[in-house]
PDB file of C-alpha atoms in Angstrom:
ATOM      1  CA  MET U   1      24.641   2.766 -15.644  1.00 42.00           C
ATOM      2  CA  PRO U   2      25.391   0.874 -12.423  1.00 51.00           C
ATOM      3  CA  VAL U   3      23.811  -2.484 -11.777  1.00 49.00           C
ATOM      4  CA  LEU U   4      20.969  -2.149  -9.250  1.00 52.00           C
ATOM      5  CA  GLN U   5      20.188  -5.807  -8.829  1.00 62.00           C
ATOM      6  CA  GLY U   6      21.291  -7.106  -5.491  1.00 71.00           C
ATOM      7  CA  ARG U   7      21.294  -3.745  -3.707  1.00 82.00           C
ATOM      8  CA  THR U   8      19.734  -3.711  -0.294  1.00 87.00           C
ATOM      9  CA  ARG U   9      16.984  -1.295   0.653  1.00 89.00           C
ATOM     10  CA  LEU U  10      19.496   0.560   2.845  1.00 92.00           C
ATOM     11  CA  GLN U  11      21.905   0.952  -0.091  1.00 92.00           C
ATOM     12  CA  LEU U  12      19.071   2.324  -2.248  1.00 92.00           C
ATOM     13  CA  ARG U  13      18.058   4.790   0.485  1.00 93.00           C
ATOM     14  CA  GLN U  14      21.681   5.932   0.887  1.00 94.00           C
ATOM     15  CA  ALA U  15      21.922   6.486  -2.881  1.00 93.00           C
ATOM     16  CA  ILE U  16      18.744   8.589  -2.781  1.00 94.00           C
ATOM     17  CA  ALA U  17      20.178  10.533   0.168  1.00 95.00           C
ATOM     18  CA  ARG U  18      23.328  11.437  -1.764  1.00 93.00           C
ATOM     19  CA  HIS U  19      21.250  12.717  -4.693  1.00 94.00           C
ATOM     20  CA  VAL U  20      18.949  14.953  -2.629  1.00 94.00           C
ATOM     21  CA  GLY U  21      21.613  16.458  -0.379  1.00 92.00           C
ATOM     22  CA  ALA U  22      20.915  14.384   2.713  1.00 94.00           C
ATOM     23  CA  TYR U  23      23.843  13.453   4.922  1.00 94.00           C
ATOM     24  CA  VAL U  24      24.926   9.818   5.432  1.00 95.00           C
ATOM     25  CA  SER U  25      27.169   9.381   8.452  1.00 94.00           C
ATOM     26  CA  SER U  26      27.760   7.630  11.767  1.00 95.00           C
ATOM     27  CA  ALA U  27      28.003   8.730  15.369  1.00 95.00           C
ATOM     28  CA  THR U  28      31.555   9.317  16.554  1.00 94.00           C
ATOM     29  CA  ALA U  29      30.837   9.216  20.288  1.00 94.00           C
ATOM     30  CA  GLN U  30      28.274   7.746  22.650  1.00 95.00           C
ATOM     31  CA  GLY U  31      25.145   9.854  23.042  1.00 95.00           C
ATOM     32  CA  THR U  32      22.010   9.520  25.133  1.00 95.00           C
ATOM     33  CA  THR U  33      18.404   8.494  24.455  1.00 96.00           C
ATOM     34  CA  THR U  34      17.796  11.954  22.971  1.00 96.00           C
ATOM     35  CA  THR U  35      21.203  12.951  21.533  1.00 97.00           C
ATOM     36  CA  LEU U  36      23.615  11.818  18.846  1.00 96.00           C
ATOM     37  CA  LYS U  37      27.202  13.094  18.547  1.00 95.00           C
ATOM     38  CA  ASP U  38      29.068  13.356  15.247  1.00 94.00           C
ATOM     39  CA  SER U  39      32.391  15.101  14.676  1.00 91.00           C
ATOM     40  CA  SER U  40      32.151  14.889  10.871  1.00 88.00           C
ATOM     41  CA  LEU U  41      29.225  17.363  10.806  1.00 82.00           C
ATOM     42  CA  ALA U  42      31.100  20.180  12.576  1.00 67.00           C
ATOM     43  CA  ALA U  43      33.071  21.332   9.519  1.00 62.00           C
ATOM     44  CA  GLY U  44      29.919  22.143   7.561  1.00 57.00           C
ATOM     45  CA  SER U  45      27.834  23.436  10.466  1.00 57.00           C
ATOM     46  CA  ALA U  46      29.973  25.572  12.742  1.00 64.00           C
ATOM     47  CA  SER U  47      26.978  27.302  14.303  1.00 77.00           C
ATOM     48  CA  ASP U  48      24.237  26.018  16.570  1.00 85.00           C
ATOM     49  CA  ASN U  49      20.856  24.769  15.322  1.00 89.00           C
ATOM     50  CA  VAL U  50      21.972  24.318  11.704  1.00 89.00           C
ATOM     51  CA  GLN U  51      20.667  20.728  11.827  1.00 92.00           C
ATOM     52  CA  ALA U  52      17.405  21.584  13.642  1.00 93.00           C
ATOM     53  CA  TRP U  53      14.141  20.294  12.164  1.00 95.00           C
ATOM     54  CA  LYS U  54      15.838  17.731   9.956  1.00 96.00           C
ATOM     55  CA  TYR U  55      14.964  14.047  10.194  1.00 97.00           C
ATOM     56  CA  ILE U  56      17.494  11.678  11.741  1.00 97.00           C
ATOM     57  CA  ASP U  57      16.900   8.213  10.304  1.00 97.00           C
ATOM     58  CA  PHE U  58      18.756   5.530  12.255  1.00 97.00           C
ATOM     59  CA  THR U  59      20.161   2.782  10.012  1.00 95.00           C
ATOM     60  CA  SER U  60      22.028   0.611  12.541  1.00 95.00           C
ATOM     61  CA  GLY U  61      22.281  -0.133  16.228  1.00 94.00           C
ATOM     62  CA  GLY U  62      19.409  -0.319  18.683  1.00 94.00           C
ATOM     63  CA  ASN U  63      17.404   2.326  16.809  1.00 95.00           C
ATOM     64  CA  SER U  64      17.712   0.785  13.342  1.00 94.00           C
ATOM     65  CA  GLY U  65      14.566   1.410  11.303  1.00 93.00           C
ATOM     66  CA  LEU U  66      13.376   4.276  13.513  1.00 96.00           C
ATOM     67  CA  TRP U  67      13.549   8.003  12.915  1.00 96.00           C
ATOM     68  CA  SER U  68      13.175  11.168  14.967  1.00 97.00           C
ATOM     69  CA  ILE U  69      13.159  14.916  14.390  1.00 97.00           C
ATOM     70  CA  VAL U  70      16.236  16.925  15.349  1.00 97.00           C
ATOM     71  CA  THR U  71      14.948  19.659  17.682  1.00 96.00           C
ATOM     72  CA  SER U  72      18.296  21.414  18.187  1.00 95.00           C
ATOM     73  CA  SER U  73      21.981  21.051  17.439  1.00 93.00           C
ATOM     74  CA  THR U  74      25.058  22.465  19.126  1.00 92.00           C
ATOM     75  CA  VAL U  75      28.714  22.525  18.118  1.00 90.00           C
ATOM     76  CA  ALA U  76      31.446  22.325  20.756  1.00 88.00           C
ATOM     77  CA  SER U  77      35.057  21.204  20.302  1.00 86.00           C
ATOM     78  CA  ASN U  78      34.324  20.248  16.672  1.00 87.00           C
ATOM     79  CA  VAL U  79      31.573  17.817  17.711  1.00 91.00           C
ATOM     80  CA  THR U  80      27.977  18.378  16.663  1.00 92.00           C
ATOM     81  CA  THR U  81      25.460  17.185  19.229  1.00 94.00           C
ATOM     82  CA  MET U  82      21.973  16.754  17.816  1.00 95.00           C
ATOM     83  CA  THR U  83      19.045  16.578  20.220  1.00 96.00           C
ATOM     84  CA  PHE U  84      16.086  14.669  18.802  1.00 97.00           C
ATOM     85  CA  SER U  85      12.534  13.761  19.678  1.00 96.00           C
ATOM     86  CA  PRO U  86      10.969  11.318  20.381  1.00 96.00           C
ATOM     87  CA  ALA U  87      13.536   9.618  22.592  1.00 95.00           C
ATOM     88  CA  ARG U  88      15.012   6.330  21.394  1.00 96.00           C
ATOM     89  CA  THR U  89      17.502   3.764  22.672  1.00 95.00           C
ATOM     90  CA  GLN U  90      20.841   5.293  23.729  1.00 96.00           C
ATOM     91  CA  THR U  91      22.970   6.056  20.677  1.00 95.00           C
ATOM     92  CA  GLU U  92      26.400   4.461  20.512  1.00 95.00           C
ATOM     93  CA  SER U  93      29.611   5.327  18.710  1.00 94.00           C
ATOM     94  CA  ALA U  94      29.494   4.002  15.115  1.00 93.00           C
ATOM     95  CA  ASP U  95      25.657   3.932  14.953  1.00 96.00           C
ATOM     96  CA  THR U  96      24.913   4.898  11.349  1.00 96.00           C
ATOM     97  CA  TYR U  97      22.208   7.319  10.284  1.00 97.00           C
ATOM     98  CA  ILE U  98      20.876   9.425   7.432  1.00 97.00           C
ATOM     99  CA  LEU U  99      20.099  13.090   8.124  1.00 96.00           C
ATOM    100  CA  TRP U 100      17.232  13.918   5.748  1.00 96.00           C
ATOM    101  CA  PRO U 101      16.317  17.515   4.870  1.00 95.00           C
ATOM    102  CA  ARG U 102      13.187  18.987   6.392  1.00 94.00           C
ATOM    103  CA  TRP U 103      11.253  18.705   3.115  1.00 95.00           C
ATOM    104  CA  LEU U 104      11.872  14.955   2.734  1.00 95.00           C
ATOM    105  CA  PRO U 105      10.622  12.786   5.624  1.00 95.00           C
ATOM    106  CA  PRO U 106      11.965   9.200   5.736  1.00 94.00           C
ATOM    107  CA  ASN U 107       8.415   7.840   5.306  1.00 93.00           C
ATOM    108  CA  ASN U 108       8.235   9.543   1.898  1.00 94.00           C
ATOM    109  CA  VAL U 109      11.528   7.955   0.822  1.00 94.00           C
ATOM    110  CA  ASN U 110      10.204   4.532   1.833  1.00 92.00           C
ATOM    111  CA  ALA U 111       6.941   5.195  -0.050  1.00 93.00           C
ATOM    112  CA  PHE U 112       8.900   6.221  -3.180  1.00 92.00           C
ATOM    113  CA  LEU U 113      10.890   2.988  -3.023  1.00 90.00           C
ATOM    114  CA  ASP U 114       7.740   0.901  -2.483  1.00 88.00           C
ATOM    115  CA  ASP U 115       6.042   2.585  -5.473  1.00 89.00           C
ATOM    116  CA  ALA U 116       9.083   2.028  -7.702  1.00 85.00           C
ATOM    117  CA  ILE U 117       9.329  -1.635  -6.714  1.00 80.00           C
ATOM    118  CA  MET U 118       5.615  -2.184  -7.354  1.00 80.00           C
ATOM    119  CA  PHE U 119       5.844  -0.385 -10.714  1.00 79.00           C
ATOM    120  CA  LEU U 120       8.802  -2.485 -11.867  1.00 74.00           C
ATOM    121  CA  SER U 121       7.503  -5.764 -10.497  1.00 66.00           C
ATOM    122  CA  GLY U 122       6.532  -7.925 -13.452  1.00 60.00           C
ATOM    123  CA  ARG U 123       7.817  -5.385 -15.987  1.00 62.00           C
ATOM    124  CA  PHE U 124      11.540  -5.492 -15.426  1.00 60.00           C
ATOM    125  CA  TYR U 125      12.159  -9.218 -15.191  1.00 59.00           C
ATOM    126  CA  ASP U 126      11.555 -11.634 -18.050  1.00 63.00           C
ATOM    127  CA  PRO U 127       8.600 -13.781 -17.096  1.00 64.00           C
ATOM    128  CA  GLU U 128       9.504 -17.360 -16.313  1.00 68.00           C
ATOM    129  CA  GLU U 129       6.914 -20.037 -15.889  1.00 70.00           C
ATOM    130  CA  SER U 130       7.121 -23.488 -14.381  1.00 70.00           C
ATOM    131  CA  LEU U 131       4.493 -26.184 -14.471  1.00 68.00           C
ATOM    132  CA  ALA U 132       6.612 -28.349 -12.185  1.00 69.00           C
ATOM    133  CA  PHE U 133       4.637 -27.040  -9.259  1.00 70.00           C
ATOM    134  CA  CYS U 134       1.356 -28.679 -10.200  1.00 70.00           C
ATOM    135  CA  GLY U 135      -0.027 -30.094  -7.012  1.00 67.00           C
ATOM    136  CA  ASP U 136      -2.224 -32.987  -6.080  1.00 67.00           C
ATOM    137  CA  GLY U 137      -4.539 -31.035  -3.822  1.00 68.00           C
ATOM    138  CA  LYS U 138      -2.677 -32.133  -0.716  1.00 74.00           C
ATOM    139  CA  THR U 139       0.807 -30.648  -1.164  1.00 74.00           C
ATOM    140  CA  THR U 140       0.977 -27.102   0.212  1.00 73.00           C
ATOM    141  CA  LYS U 141       4.687 -26.266   0.000  1.00 77.00           C
ATOM    142  CA  PHE U 142       7.036 -26.148  -2.982  1.00 76.00           C
ATOM    143  CA  ASP U 143      10.706 -25.169  -3.081  1.00 79.00           C
ATOM    144  CA  LEU U 144      11.418 -22.497  -5.696  1.00 77.00           C
ATOM    145  CA  PRO U 145      14.311 -23.046  -8.111  1.00 76.00           C
ATOM    146  CA  ALA U 146      17.370 -20.854  -7.484  1.00 76.00           C
ATOM    147  CA  GLU U 147      17.091 -19.287 -10.959  1.00 73.00           C
ATOM    148  CA  PHE U 148      13.767 -17.626 -10.076  1.00 72.00           C
ATOM    149  CA  ALA U 149      14.414 -13.916  -9.442  1.00 68.00           C
ATOM    150  CA  GLU U 150      10.949 -13.222  -8.079  1.00 69.00           C
ATOM    151  CA  VAL U 151       7.462 -14.663  -7.799  1.00 72.00           C
ATOM    152  CA  HIS U 152       5.042 -12.282  -9.458  1.00 68.00           C
ATOM    153  CA  GLU U 153       1.878 -14.366  -9.636  1.00 73.00           C
ATOM    154  CA  VAL U 154       0.629 -17.652  -8.264  1.00 74.00           C
ATOM    155  CA  TRP U 155      -2.258 -19.325 -10.058  1.00 73.00           C
ATOM    156  CA  ILE U 156      -4.352 -21.991  -8.429  1.00 71.00           C
ATOM    157  CA  ARG U 157      -6.532 -24.330 -10.435  1.00 68.00           C
ATOM    158  CA  THR U 158      -9.666 -25.032  -8.445  1.00 71.00           C
ATOM    159  CA  TYR U 159     -11.386 -27.394 -10.882  1.00 69.00           C
ATOM    160  CA  VAL U 160     -10.906 -29.349 -14.102  1.00 66.00           C
ATOM    161  CA  ASP U 161     -13.626 -29.004 -16.718  1.00 69.00           C
ATOM    162  CA  SER U 162     -12.641 -31.961 -18.880  1.00 68.00           C
ATOM    163  CA  THR U 163     -11.025 -35.356 -18.549  1.00 68.00           C
ATOM    164  CA  ASP U 164      -8.883 -37.118 -21.130  1.00 69.00           C
ATOM    165  CA  ILE U 165      -9.354 -40.855 -21.306  1.00 71.00           C
ATOM    166  CA  GLN U 166      -6.641 -42.667 -23.167  1.00 73.00           C
ATOM    167  CA  LEU U 167      -7.237 -46.175 -24.486  1.00 67.00           C
TER     168      LEU U 167
END
């Protein structure tokens, strides 16, 4: 099984895309605010509107983190031009994207990842505790040691119910 630690959210989303039949690619020519051009799609979609109603999820460039719905697609000279809505920043050559199938909106993929992260949080990692961060009531910032993989809980003591007096 491959090691998942250290993968970025984008790498996880691309892995999900490969498993559900989504298409991970990049634009091969400059488009407009409503079109993206890709010559690598033409071989598998030689007819018009094959890509219509899929979700185009921009993963780089000026539209990174945004997605739109492909309203139509045309193939000419082995270049697929996808028209999408709503309009975004002009697409450039080498802008990367994921073309999700109609039944899997990008918001659902993000929700699946969020749920998985929340489920594993505190279960996957061995708990590590440090009492070195005991404060004096005035200190509000502590630097975490590099060996900490995550912070799962922070406990704050608001009072002390006993006092030890040593003679």
